[in-house]
Amino acid sequence: MQQTLSIIKPDAVAKGVIGKILDRFETNGLRIAATKKVQLSRQDAEAFYAVHANRPFFNDLVDFMISGPVVISVLEGENAVLKNRELMGATNPKEAEAGTIRADFAENIDANAVHGSDSVENAAIEIAFFFSGREIS
């Protein structure tokens, strides 16, 4: 059983599609082991996306991620990382396959509705960033 992190970003939260996105996970065999709605601080967003600190989009990404609340979840299931990435679709919603979360709910490459861990290793790091062990069941 694998775990991965999902973040429903401020654009999707503002659109009121939290339930629709969470339903996609559950309908496709991913169990929600933990979830919470939070407002990230600038410090949180900068620390979480530190891997991108030297990239030109870093400040815009941080500004976007603190622009409204997000819903952060731990998803669990067989091949959870890959399954979540398939459900999300391509980073650029214009390139995302029909029926994926980004094709259905994202505005553009910057406001792309969701974040998902890109590897099992990063999933463990990202989950530990937002959740204590006792919050995950």
Coordinates of C-alpha atoms in Angstrom, one line a residue:
M1 CA 0.0 0.0 0.0
Q2 CA 1.5 3.3 -1.1
Q3 CA 0.8 6.8 0.0
T4 CA 1.0 10.1 -1.8
L5 CA 0.3 13.7 -1.1
S6 CA -2.4 15.7 -2.9
I7 CA -3.0 19.5 -2.6
I8 CA -6.1 21.0 -4.1
K9 CA -4.8 24.4 -4.9
P10 CA -6.4 27.8 -4.2
D11 CA -8.0 28.1 -7.7
A12 CA -9.9 24.8 -7.3
V13 CA -10.9 25.6 -3.7
A14 CA -12.3 29.0 -4.8
K15 CA -14.3 27.2 -7.6
G16 CA -16.0 25.0 -5.0
V17 CA -14.8 21.7 -6.6
I18 CA -13.1 20.1 -3.5
G19 CA -15.8 17.4 -3.2
K20 CA -15.6 16.6 -7.0
I21 CA -11.8 16.2 -6.8
L22 CA -11.9 14.1 -3.7
D23 CA -14.5 11.9 -5.3
R24 CA -12.2 11.3 -8.3
F25 CA -9.6 9.9 -5.9
E26 CA -12.1 7.6 -4.1
T27 CA -13.9 6.5 -7.2
N28 CA -10.5 5.5 -8.7
G29 CA -9.4 3.4 -5.7
L30 CA -7.4 5.9 -3.7
R31 CA -8.4 6.0 0.0
I32 CA -8.2 9.4 1.8
A33 CA -6.1 8.6 4.8
A34 CA -6.0 12.2 6.0
T35 CA -7.2 15.6 4.8
K36 CA -7.3 19.2 6.0
K37 CA -8.1 22.6 4.7
V38 CA -5.4 25.2 5.6
Q39 CA -4.2 28.6 4.6
L40 CA -0.5 28.4 3.9
S41 CA 1.8 31.1 5.2
R42 CA 4.5 32.5 2.9
Q43 CA 7.1 30.6 5.1
D44 CA 5.2 27.3 4.6
A45 CA 4.9 27.7 0.8
E46 CA 8.5 28.8 0.4
A47 CA 9.7 25.8 2.5
F48 CA 7.5 23.3 0.7
Y49 CA 8.5 24.5 -2.8
A50 CA 12.2 25.2 -1.8
V51 CA 13.3 22.7 -4.5
H52 CA 12.2 25.4 -7.0
A53 CA 13.7 28.4 -5.2
N54 CA 16.1 29.2 -8.0
R55 CA 13.6 28.9 -10.8
P56 CA 12.0 32.0 -12.4
F57 CA 8.5 31.0 -11.4
F58 CA 9.2 30.5 -7.7
N59 CA 7.8 33.8 -6.4
D60 CA 4.7 33.6 -8.5
L61 CA 4.1 30.0 -7.3
V62 CA 4.5 31.0 -3.7
D63 CA 2.2 34.0 -4.2
F64 CA -0.4 31.8 -5.8
M65 CA -0.2 29.1 -3.1
I66 CA -0.9 31.6 -0.3
S67 CA -3.6 33.4 -2.2
G68 CA -6.4 31.3 -0.6
P69 CA -6.9 28.1 1.3
V70 CA -5.8 24.7 0.1
V71 CA -7.0 21.2 0.8
I72 CA -4.1 18.8 1.6
S73 CA -4.7 15.1 1.6
V74 CA -2.8 11.8 2.1
L75 CA -4.0 9.4 -0.5
E76 CA -3.4 5.7 -0.1
G77 CA -3.7 2.8 -2.5
E78 CA -1.9 0.5 -4.8
N79 CA 0.6 2.5 -7.0
A80 CA -0.9 5.7 -5.4
V81 CA 1.8 8.1 -6.7
L82 CA 1.3 7.0 -10.3
K83 CA -2.5 6.7 -10.1
N84 CA -2.8 10.2 -8.6
R85 CA -0.5 11.6 -11.4
E86 CA -2.7 9.9 -14.0
L87 CA -5.8 11.3 -12.4
M88 CA -4.3 14.8 -12.3
G89 CA -3.3 14.9 -15.9
A90 CA -0.5 17.0 -17.5
T91 CA 0.7 20.1 -15.7
N92 CA -0.5 22.3 -18.5
P93 CA -4.3 21.7 -18.6
K94 CA -4.3 22.5 -22.3
E95 CA -2.2 19.3 -22.7
A96 CA -4.1 17.2 -20.2
E97 CA -6.2 14.3 -21.4
A98 CA -10.0 14.8 -21.3
G99 CA -11.5 13.6 -18.0
T100 CA -8.4 14.4 -15.9
I101 CA -8.6 16.7 -13.0
R102 CA -6.6 19.4 -14.7
A103 CA -8.5 19.2 -18.0
D104 CA -11.8 19.5 -16.1
F105 CA -10.9 22.1 -13.4
A106 CA -7.7 24.0 -14.1
E107 CA -7.5 27.4 -15.7
N108 CA -3.9 27.4 -17.0
I109 CA -0.4 26.1 -16.3
D110 CA -0.1 28.3 -13.2
A111 CA -3.5 27.8 -11.7
N112 CA -3.6 24.1 -12.4
A113 CA -6.0 22.9 -9.6
V114 CA -3.8 20.3 -7.9
H115 CA -0.4 19.2 -6.8
G116 CA 0.7 15.6 -6.4
S117 CA 3.9 13.9 -5.3
D118 CA 6.1 12.9 -8.2
S119 CA 7.8 9.9 -6.5
V120 CA 7.4 7.6 -3.5
E121 CA 10.4 9.2 -1.9
N122 CA 9.0 12.8 -2.3
A123 CA 5.6 11.6 -1.2
A124 CA 7.1 10.6 2.2
I125 CA 8.9 14.0 2.5
E126 CA 5.8 15.9 1.5
I127 CA 3.4 14.0 3.8
A128 CA 5.8 14.5 6.7
F129 CA 5.9 18.3 5.9
F130 CA 2.1 18.6 6.5
F131 CA 1.0 15.7 8.7
S132 CA 2.1 14.1 11.9
G133 CA 1.8 10.3 12.0
R134 CA -1.2 10.5 14.4
E135 CA -3.2 12.5 11.8
I136 CA -3.1 9.7 9.3
S137 CA -5.4 6.7 9.6

